[in-house]
Amino acid sequence: MDISINNRMGTKRKYGISISISVFIVGFLSYLIYVKTPVIDESLLPVFTVRSGELNVFIPVHGLFKSAQETLLTAKASGVVTEILIKPGSPVKKGDVIARLENPELIKTAAQHKIEFLEQQSSVSALKLKHEQQQLDLESQLLAIDAAIAQSKLDVNIHGRLQKLGVSSKIELEKAQLKLTLQSKNKELHLKKIQHATALHEFEVAQSELQLDQKRLTLTQTQLEVNSLEIKAEQDGDLQNLQLEVGLNIDKGEAIAKIGSRNRLVATLNLPAHKVNDIALDAEVKINLNGKLITTKIKRIESLITQSSVIAETYELHEQIINDQQLRPTQAFSAKVYSDTLKDQVFVARESGLQPHSHQPVYKKVGDKFLTQNVSSSQMTDSAVLINQGLKPGDIVVVKFPKNLSYLRNRDVFKIKSQQNKEIKI
């Protein structure tokens, strides 16, 4: 009977000791967690310094690279597609044959026009030879008239002398003078005839050469159409699209392909329609491409709104940048466009984690401690969050903790071991 009582008393004593130890441990842990101030190595904290000054506001946008020079190819002759030599997306050089058309009727017409041109060319040559012969005949007749006039002058002179000697009569002299007068008038008429014939010849040749020029133009145009049965690239670049299929019938003037420059690019930007009025021409553009920054400026802004966006285009990018970054048309990117400069602002780096347009607690460094501080923020730029109240320039703060220090979120204060500040600059 005594043994049982002793066992029960021993068991109660053990329970009491266990409870006491548990209470002690809980109390000690509570002291560590809620009473004792943690001490943290400052180098482990993501600290940021509050700053003041000007802030450039940039608007985030998306865009595509686009060929600075684009050529729309249209069919210069009708025909049926018989061969496609270059596929869309392939690089081309000026003069490369992209596709071939077939048009037997056009080739036949070109041959007929060539025959007509050659015939007219022969006709012009024959007409010129004919006129030259007629001109020679008239010149020969003029020489004969001049010879007759010279003879008549000689006769007048002889009869004049003979009359003085009394050998020839006055009538003979007058006949000789009349003959000279008639021959002189005949020469005047013949000269007019030559002048008229020359003018007529020039007119006939001009008319004939005009017809020749018309036939030459017709032949040239037809020959160009024949040559255009081979569709060729009109510039160096990439064949961006090709609206052709073998066997397809193409009409003259129909759009068939587009070629864009490869080494001459611009950036097209989709600007938010409600922000367009804040963006000016020559505004700075920062293009982020796989972590690399390309800086340029806006050259033009369209007025048409499409799906709540307005298209803007930058100046042509430098060829070295295009080659170094291996840029290509239709390549997508994200960018930032300058819109305004805010003066006399208090701010902290965007990477700090401070939320814009909010009221939230942060930890501000005071001596060797970080104390909670309520902060009111306003807008966020591409690099910073603006502060309305709660902090001043030079304050060092912690906004977010890494996972291994997440327990500090429930503390109002904690101490630091080191005075070395780790700052992430804007």
Coordinates of C-alpha atoms in Angstrom, one line a residue:
M1 CA 0.0 0.0 0.0
D2 CA 2.8 2.5 0.8
I3 CA 4.6 1.6 -2.5
S4 CA 1.6 2.7 -4.6
I5 CA 1.3 6.0 -2.8
N6 CA 5.0 6.7 -3.3
N7 CA 4.7 6.0 -7.1
R8 CA 1.9 8.4 -7.5
M9 CA 3.8 11.1 -5.7
G10 CA 6.9 10.5 -7.9
T11 CA 4.8 10.8 -11.0
K12 CA 3.2 14.1 -10.0
R13 CA 6.6 15.5 -9.2
K14 CA 7.9 14.6 -12.7
Y15 CA 4.8 16.2 -14.3
G16 CA 5.4 19.3 -12.3
I17 CA 9.1 19.6 -13.3
S18 CA 8.1 19.1 -17.0
I19 CA 5.5 21.8 -16.8
S20 CA 8.0 24.2 -15.1
I21 CA 10.6 23.5 -17.8
S22 CA 8.1 24.1 -20.6
V23 CA 6.9 27.4 -19.1
F24 CA 10.5 28.5 -18.7
I25 CA 11.4 27.6 -22.3
V26 CA 8.3 29.5 -23.6
G27 CA 9.0 32.4 -21.5
F28 CA 12.6 32.5 -22.6
L29 CA 11.7 32.3 -26.3
S30 CA 9.1 35.0 -25.8
Y31 CA 11.8 37.1 -24.3
L32 CA 14.1 36.5 -27.2
I33 CA 11.4 37.2 -29.8
Y34 CA 9.4 40.0 -28.2
V35 CA 11.6 41.5 -25.6
K36 CA 15.2 41.3 -26.7
T37 CA 16.0 43.6 -29.6
P38 CA 17.6 41.6 -32.5
V39 CA 21.1 42.6 -33.7
I40 CA 21.6 42.3 -37.5
D41 CA 24.7 42.7 -39.6
E42 CA 23.9 45.8 -41.7
S43 CA 25.6 44.3 -44.8
L44 CA 22.8 41.8 -44.9
L45 CA 20.1 44.5 -45.2
P46 CA 18.8 46.0 -48.5
V47 CA 19.2 49.6 -47.5
F48 CA 18.4 52.6 -49.6
T49 CA 19.2 56.3 -49.2
V50 CA 16.4 58.9 -49.6
R51 CA 17.5 61.6 -52.1
S52 CA 16.3 64.9 -53.5
G53 CA 16.5 66.8 -56.8
E54 CA 15.2 66.6 -60.3
L55 CA 13.6 63.4 -61.8
N56 CA 13.0 62.7 -65.4
V57 CA 9.7 61.0 -66.0
F58 CA 9.7 58.3 -68.7
I59 CA 6.6 56.5 -70.0
P60 CA 7.0 52.7 -70.6
V61 CA 6.1 51.6 -74.1
H62 CA 6.5 48.7 -76.5
G63 CA 7.6 48.8 -80.1
L64 CA 9.1 47.1 -83.1
F65 CA 12.1 47.8 -85.3
K66 CA 11.1 48.7 -88.9
S67 CA 13.0 49.2 -92.1
A68 CA 13.8 52.8 -92.7
Q69 CA 13.5 52.4 -96.4
E70 CA 10.7 50.2 -97.9
T71 CA 9.9 49.5 -101.6
L72 CA 6.6 48.2 -102.8
L73 CA 7.0 46.2 -105.9
T74 CA 4.2 46.3 -108.4
A75 CA 3.8 44.3 -111.6
K76 CA 4.9 46.3 -114.6
A77 CA 3.5 43.7 -117.0
S78 CA 0.7 41.2 -116.8
G79 CA 1.4 37.5 -117.0
V80 CA 1.3 34.1 -115.4
V81 CA 3.8 33.3 -112.7
T82 CA 6.0 30.4 -113.9
E83 CA 8.9 30.5 -111.4
I84 CA 9.6 31.9 -107.9
L85 CA 13.3 32.1 -107.1
I86 CA 13.4 33.9 -103.7
K87 CA 11.2 33.2 -100.7
P88 CA 9.8 35.8 -98.3
G89 CA 12.3 36.6 -95.4
S90 CA 15.3 36.1 -97.6
P91 CA 18.0 38.8 -98.1
V92 CA 18.1 40.3 -101.6
K93 CA 20.3 42.7 -103.5
K94 CA 19.2 45.3 -106.1
G95 CA 18.7 43.5 -109.4
D96 CA 18.1 40.0 -108.0
V97 CA 15.4 38.1 -109.9
I98 CA 12.6 37.3 -107.5
A99 CA 10.2 35.6 -109.9
R100 CA 9.4 35.2 -113.6
L101 CA 6.2 35.7 -115.5
E102 CA 5.1 34.4 -118.9
N103 CA 3.2 36.4 -121.5
P104 CA 3.5 35.2 -125.1
E105 CA 1.2 37.8 -126.5
L106 CA 3.3 40.6 -125.0
I107 CA 6.5 39.2 -126.6
K108 CA 4.7 39.0 -130.0
T109 CA 3.6 42.6 -129.6
A110 CA 7.1 43.7 -128.8
A111 CA 8.4 42.0 -131.9
Q112 CA 5.8 43.7 -134.1
H113 CA 6.7 47.1 -132.6
K114 CA 10.3 46.5 -133.3
I115 CA 9.5 45.8 -137.0
E116 CA 7.4 48.9 -137.2
F117 CA 10.2 51.0 -135.7
L118 CA 12.8 49.6 -138.1
E119 CA 10.5 50.3 -141.1
Q120 CA 9.9 53.9 -139.9
Q121 CA 13.7 54.3 -139.4
S122 CA 14.3 53.1 -143.0
S123 CA 11.6 55.5 -144.2
V124 CA 13.2 58.4 -142.5
S125 CA 16.6 57.6 -144.1
A126 CA 15.1 57.2 -147.5
L127 CA 13.2 60.5 -147.2
K128 CA 16.5 62.3 -146.3
L129 CA 18.3 60.8 -149.3
K130 CA 15.4 61.9 -151.6
H131 CA 15.6 65.4 -150.2
E132 CA 19.3 65.5 -150.6
Q133 CA 18.9 64.5 -154.3
Q134 CA 16.3 67.2 -154.9
Q135 CA 18.5 69.7 -153.2
L136 CA 21.4 68.8 -155.5
D137 CA 19.1 69.2 -158.5
L138 CA 18.0 72.6 -157.5
E139 CA 21.6 73.7 -156.8
S140 CA 22.6 72.4 -160.2
Q141 CA 19.8 74.4 -161.9
L142 CA 20.9 77.5 -159.9
L143 CA 24.5 77.0 -161.3
A144 CA 23.1 76.9 -164.9
I145 CA 21.1 80.1 -164.3
D146 CA 24.2 81.8 -162.9
A147 CA 26.1 80.7 -166.1
A148 CA 23.4 82.1 -168.3
I149 CA 23.4 85.4 -166.4
A150 CA 27.1 85.7 -166.8
Q151 CA 26.8 85.0 -170.6
S152 CA 24.0 87.7 -170.9
K153 CA 26.2 90.2 -169.0
L154 CA 29.0 89.5 -171.5
D155 CA 26.6 89.9 -174.5
V156 CA 25.3 93.3 -173.1
N157 CA 28.9 94.4 -172.7
I158 CA 29.9 93.3 -176.3
H159 CA 26.8 94.9 -177.9
G160 CA 27.4 98.1 -176.0
R161 CA 30.9 98.4 -177.4
L162 CA 29.9 97.4 -180.9
Q163 CA 27.1 100.0 -180.8
K164 CA 29.7 102.7 -180.0
L165 CA 31.7 101.5 -183.0
G166 CA 28.6 101.6 -185.1
V167 CA 28.8 97.9 -185.9
S168 CA 25.8 96.7 -183.8
S169 CA 22.4 98.3 -183.6
K170 CA 20.7 99.6 -180.5
I171 CA 18.0 96.9 -180.8
E172 CA 20.6 94.1 -180.4
L173 CA 21.8 95.8 -177.3
E174 CA 18.3 96.1 -175.8
K175 CA 17.6 92.5 -176.6
A176 CA 20.7 91.5 -174.7
Q177 CA 19.7 93.7 -171.7
L178 CA 16.2 92.3 -171.6
K179 CA 17.6 88.8 -171.7
L180 CA 19.8 89.6 -168.7
T181 CA 16.9 91.1 -166.8
L182 CA 14.7 88.0 -167.4
Q183 CA 17.5 85.7 -166.3
S184 CA 18.1 87.7 -163.1
K185 CA 14.4 87.4 -162.2
N186 CA 14.5 83.7 -163.0
K187 CA 17.3 83.4 -160.5
E188 CA 15.3 85.2 -157.8
L189 CA 12.4 82.8 -158.4
H190 CA 14.7 79.8 -158.3
L191 CA 16.2 81.0 -155.0
K192 CA 12.7 81.2 -153.6
K193 CA 12.0 77.8 -154.9
I194 CA 15.1 76.4 -153.2
Q195 CA 14.1 78.2 -149.9
H196 CA 10.6 76.7 -150.1
A197 CA 11.9 73.3 -151.0
T198 CA 14.3 73.4 -148.0
A199 CA 11.5 74.4 -145.6
L200 CA 9.2 71.6 -147.0
H201 CA 12.0 69.1 -146.7
E202 CA 12.6 70.0 -143.1
F203 CA 8.9 69.8 -142.3
E204 CA 8.6 66.3 -143.9
V205 CA 11.7 65.0 -142.1
A206 CA 10.5 66.4 -138.8
Q207 CA 7.1 64.7 -139.2
S208 CA 8.8 61.5 -140.2
E209 CA 11.2 61.6 -137.3
L210 CA 8.3 62.4 -134.9
Q211 CA 6.6 59.2 -136.1
L212 CA 9.9 57.4 -135.6
D213 CA 10.2 58.8 -132.0
Q214 CA 6.7 57.6 -131.3
K215 CA 7.4 54.2 -132.5
R216 CA 10.7 54.2 -130.6
L217 CA 8.8 55.1 -127.4
T218 CA 6.2 52.4 -128.0
L219 CA 8.9 49.9 -128.6
T220 CA 10.8 51.0 -125.5
Q221 CA 7.7 50.7 -123.3
T222 CA 6.8 47.3 -124.7
Q223 CA 10.4 46.1 -124.3
L224 CA 10.4 47.3 -120.7
E225 CA 7.2 45.3 -120.1
V226 CA 8.9 42.3 -121.6
N227 CA 11.9 42.8 -119.3
S228 CA 9.5 43.2 -116.4
L229 CA 8.4 39.6 -116.9
E230 CA 11.4 39.1 -114.6
I231 CA 10.5 40.6 -111.3
K232 CA 13.6 42.1 -109.8
A233 CA 14.5 43.6 -106.4
E234 CA 14.8 47.4 -106.6
Q235 CA 16.9 47.8 -103.5
D236 CA 19.1 45.9 -101.1
G237 CA 17.3 44.5 -98.1
D238 CA 15.0 41.7 -97.0
L239 CA 12.0 40.4 -99.0
Q240 CA 9.4 41.1 -96.4
N241 CA 6.4 39.6 -98.2
L242 CA 5.6 38.1 -101.6
Q243 CA 2.1 37.8 -102.9
L244 CA 2.8 35.3 -105.7
E245 CA 2.2 31.7 -106.4
V246 CA 3.2 29.6 -109.4
G247 CA 0.4 29.6 -111.9
L248 CA -1.2 32.8 -110.6
N249 CA -2.3 35.3 -113.2
I250 CA -0.9 38.8 -112.4
D251 CA -2.4 42.1 -113.7
K252 CA -0.2 45.1 -114.6
G253 CA 0.0 47.5 -111.6
E254 CA -0.8 44.8 -109.0
A255 CA 1.2 44.9 -105.7
I256 CA 3.2 41.8 -105.5
A257 CA 6.0 42.2 -103.0
K258 CA 7.7 44.5 -100.4
I259 CA 11.4 44.9 -99.7
G260 CA 12.7 46.6 -96.6
S261 CA 16.2 47.8 -95.8
R262 CA 18.2 45.5 -93.5
N263 CA 21.0 47.9 -92.4
R264 CA 18.7 51.0 -92.2
L265 CA 16.2 50.7 -89.3
V266 CA 14.0 52.9 -87.2
A267 CA 12.0 52.1 -84.1
T268 CA 8.2 52.4 -84.1
L269 CA 6.6 52.9 -80.7
N270 CA 3.1 52.3 -79.4
L271 CA 2.4 55.4 -77.3
P272 CA -0.5 55.4 -74.9
A273 CA -3.1 57.7 -76.4
H274 CA -3.8 59.4 -73.1
K275 CA -0.1 60.3 -72.7
V276 CA 0.6 61.5 -76.3
N277 CA 0.1 65.2 -75.3
D278 CA 2.9 64.8 -72.8
I279 CA 5.4 63.6 -75.4
A280 CA 7.2 66.1 -77.8
L281 CA 9.2 65.6 -80.9
D282 CA 12.9 64.9 -80.2
A283 CA 11.9 63.3 -76.9
E284 CA 14.5 60.9 -75.7
V285 CA 13.8 57.2 -76.1
K286 CA 15.6 54.5 -74.2
I287 CA 15.3 51.0 -75.8
N288 CA 15.9 48.0 -73.6
L289 CA 17.1 45.1 -75.7
N290 CA 18.2 42.0 -73.8
G291 CA 19.6 44.2 -71.0
K292 CA 21.4 46.5 -73.4
L293 CA 20.4 50.1 -73.8
I294 CA 19.9 51.9 -77.1
T295 CA 19.3 55.7 -77.0
T296 CA 17.5 57.6 -79.7
K297 CA 14.9 60.3 -80.2
I298 CA 11.4 60.6 -81.6
K299 CA 11.2 62.0 -85.2
R300 CA 7.5 61.9 -85.9
I301 CA 4.2 61.1 -84.1
E302 CA 1.1 60.1 -86.0
S303 CA -2.3 61.6 -85.3
L304 CA -4.4 58.5 -85.8
I305 CA -5.4 56.6 -82.7
T306 CA -5.5 52.8 -83.1
Q307 CA -6.5 50.5 -80.2
S308 CA -5.8 53.2 -77.6
S309 CA -2.3 53.8 -79.0
V310 CA -0.6 56.3 -81.3
I311 CA 2.3 55.2 -83.5
A312 CA 5.6 57.2 -83.2
E313 CA 8.8 56.7 -85.1
T314 CA 12.4 57.5 -84.1
Y315 CA 15.3 58.8 -86.2
E316 CA 17.2 56.2 -88.1
L317 CA 19.5 54.1 -86.0
H318 CA 23.2 54.1 -86.5
E319 CA 24.4 51.2 -88.7
Q320 CA 27.1 50.2 -86.1
I321 CA 24.4 49.7 -83.4
I322 CA 22.3 47.6 -85.8
N323 CA 25.3 45.4 -86.6
D324 CA 26.5 45.1 -83.0
Q325 CA 23.1 44.3 -81.6
Q326 CA 22.1 42.2 -84.6
L327 CA 18.9 44.1 -85.0
R328 CA 16.3 43.1 -87.6
P329 CA 13.0 44.4 -88.9
T330 CA 9.9 43.3 -86.9
Q331 CA 12.0 42.6 -83.8
A332 CA 10.1 43.5 -80.6
F333 CA 11.4 45.5 -77.7
S334 CA 10.4 47.5 -74.6
A335 CA 11.4 51.1 -74.2
K336 CA 10.9 54.3 -72.1
V337 CA 10.0 57.7 -73.6
Y338 CA 10.8 61.0 -71.9
S339 CA 7.7 63.0 -71.0
D340 CA 8.6 65.5 -68.2
T341 CA 11.1 66.7 -65.6
L342 CA 10.0 67.0 -62.0
K343 CA 11.9 69.5 -59.9
D344 CA 12.6 69.6 -56.1
Q345 CA 11.4 66.1 -55.4
V346 CA 12.2 63.7 -52.5
F347 CA 12.4 60.1 -53.6
V348 CA 13.8 56.7 -53.1
A349 CA 15.0 54.1 -55.6
R350 CA 12.3 52.1 -57.3
E351 CA 14.2 48.9 -56.4
S352 CA 13.6 49.7 -52.7
G353 CA 10.1 48.1 -53.0
L354 CA 8.2 51.2 -51.8
Q355 CA 4.8 51.1 -53.4
P356 CA 3.5 54.3 -55.2
H357 CA 0.4 56.1 -54.1
S358 CA 0.4 54.4 -50.7
H359 CA 0.8 54.8 -46.9
Q360 CA 3.1 52.1 -45.6
P361 CA 5.6 51.5 -42.8
V362 CA 9.3 51.3 -43.5
Y363 CA 12.4 51.0 -41.3
K364 CA 14.5 54.2 -40.9
K365 CA 18.0 54.2 -39.6
V366 CA 18.4 56.2 -36.4
G367 CA 21.9 55.8 -34.9
D368 CA 22.6 52.1 -34.5
K369 CA 19.0 51.1 -34.9
F370 CA 16.3 50.9 -37.5
L371 CA 12.9 52.2 -36.3
T372 CA 9.5 51.9 -38.0
Q373 CA 8.4 55.0 -39.8
N374 CA 5.1 55.6 -41.7
V375 CA 5.7 56.9 -45.2
S376 CA 3.3 58.5 -47.7
S377 CA 4.3 58.1 -51.4
S378 CA 3.0 59.4 -54.7
Q379 CA 3.8 58.5 -58.3
M380 CA 6.5 56.2 -59.5
T381 CA 8.9 57.0 -62.3
D382 CA 11.1 54.5 -64.2
S383 CA 13.8 54.9 -61.5
A384 CA 12.2 56.1 -58.3
V385 CA 9.2 56.5 -56.1
L386 CA 8.3 60.0 -54.9
I387 CA 7.8 60.6 -51.2
N388 CA 5.2 63.0 -49.9
Q389 CA 5.7 62.6 -46.1
G390 CA 7.6 60.6 -43.5
L391 CA 11.2 60.8 -44.9
K392 CA 13.7 63.5 -45.8
P393 CA 16.8 63.5 -48.0
G394 CA 19.7 61.5 -46.5
D395 CA 17.5 59.1 -44.5
I396 CA 18.6 55.5 -44.8
V397 CA 15.7 53.0 -45.0
V398 CA 14.8 49.4 -45.4
V399 CA 11.5 48.7 -47.1
K400 CA 11.5 45.0 -47.7
F401 CA 13.5 42.1 -46.0
P402 CA 15.0 39.1 -47.6
K403 CA 13.4 35.7 -46.7
N404 CA 16.0 34.9 -44.1
L405 CA 15.2 38.1 -42.3
S406 CA 11.4 38.1 -42.8
Y407 CA 10.9 37.7 -39.0
L408 CA 12.0 41.4 -38.6
R409 CA 8.7 42.5 -40.2
N410 CA 6.9 42.1 -36.9
R411 CA 9.5 44.2 -35.0
D412 CA 9.3 47.9 -34.3
V413 CA 13.0 48.2 -33.9
F414 CA 16.2 46.2 -34.5
K415 CA 19.9 47.0 -34.0
I416 CA 22.8 46.8 -36.5
K417 CA 26.3 45.6 -36.0
S418 CA 28.1 47.7 -38.6
Q419 CA 27.9 51.4 -39.7
Q420 CA 28.8 50.5 -43.3
N421 CA 25.8 51.3 -45.5
K422 CA 25.0 49.2 -48.6
E423 CA 23.2 51.6 -51.0
I424 CA 21.6 50.9 -54.3
K425 CA 21.9 54.0 -56.4
I426 CA 19.2 55.3 -58.7

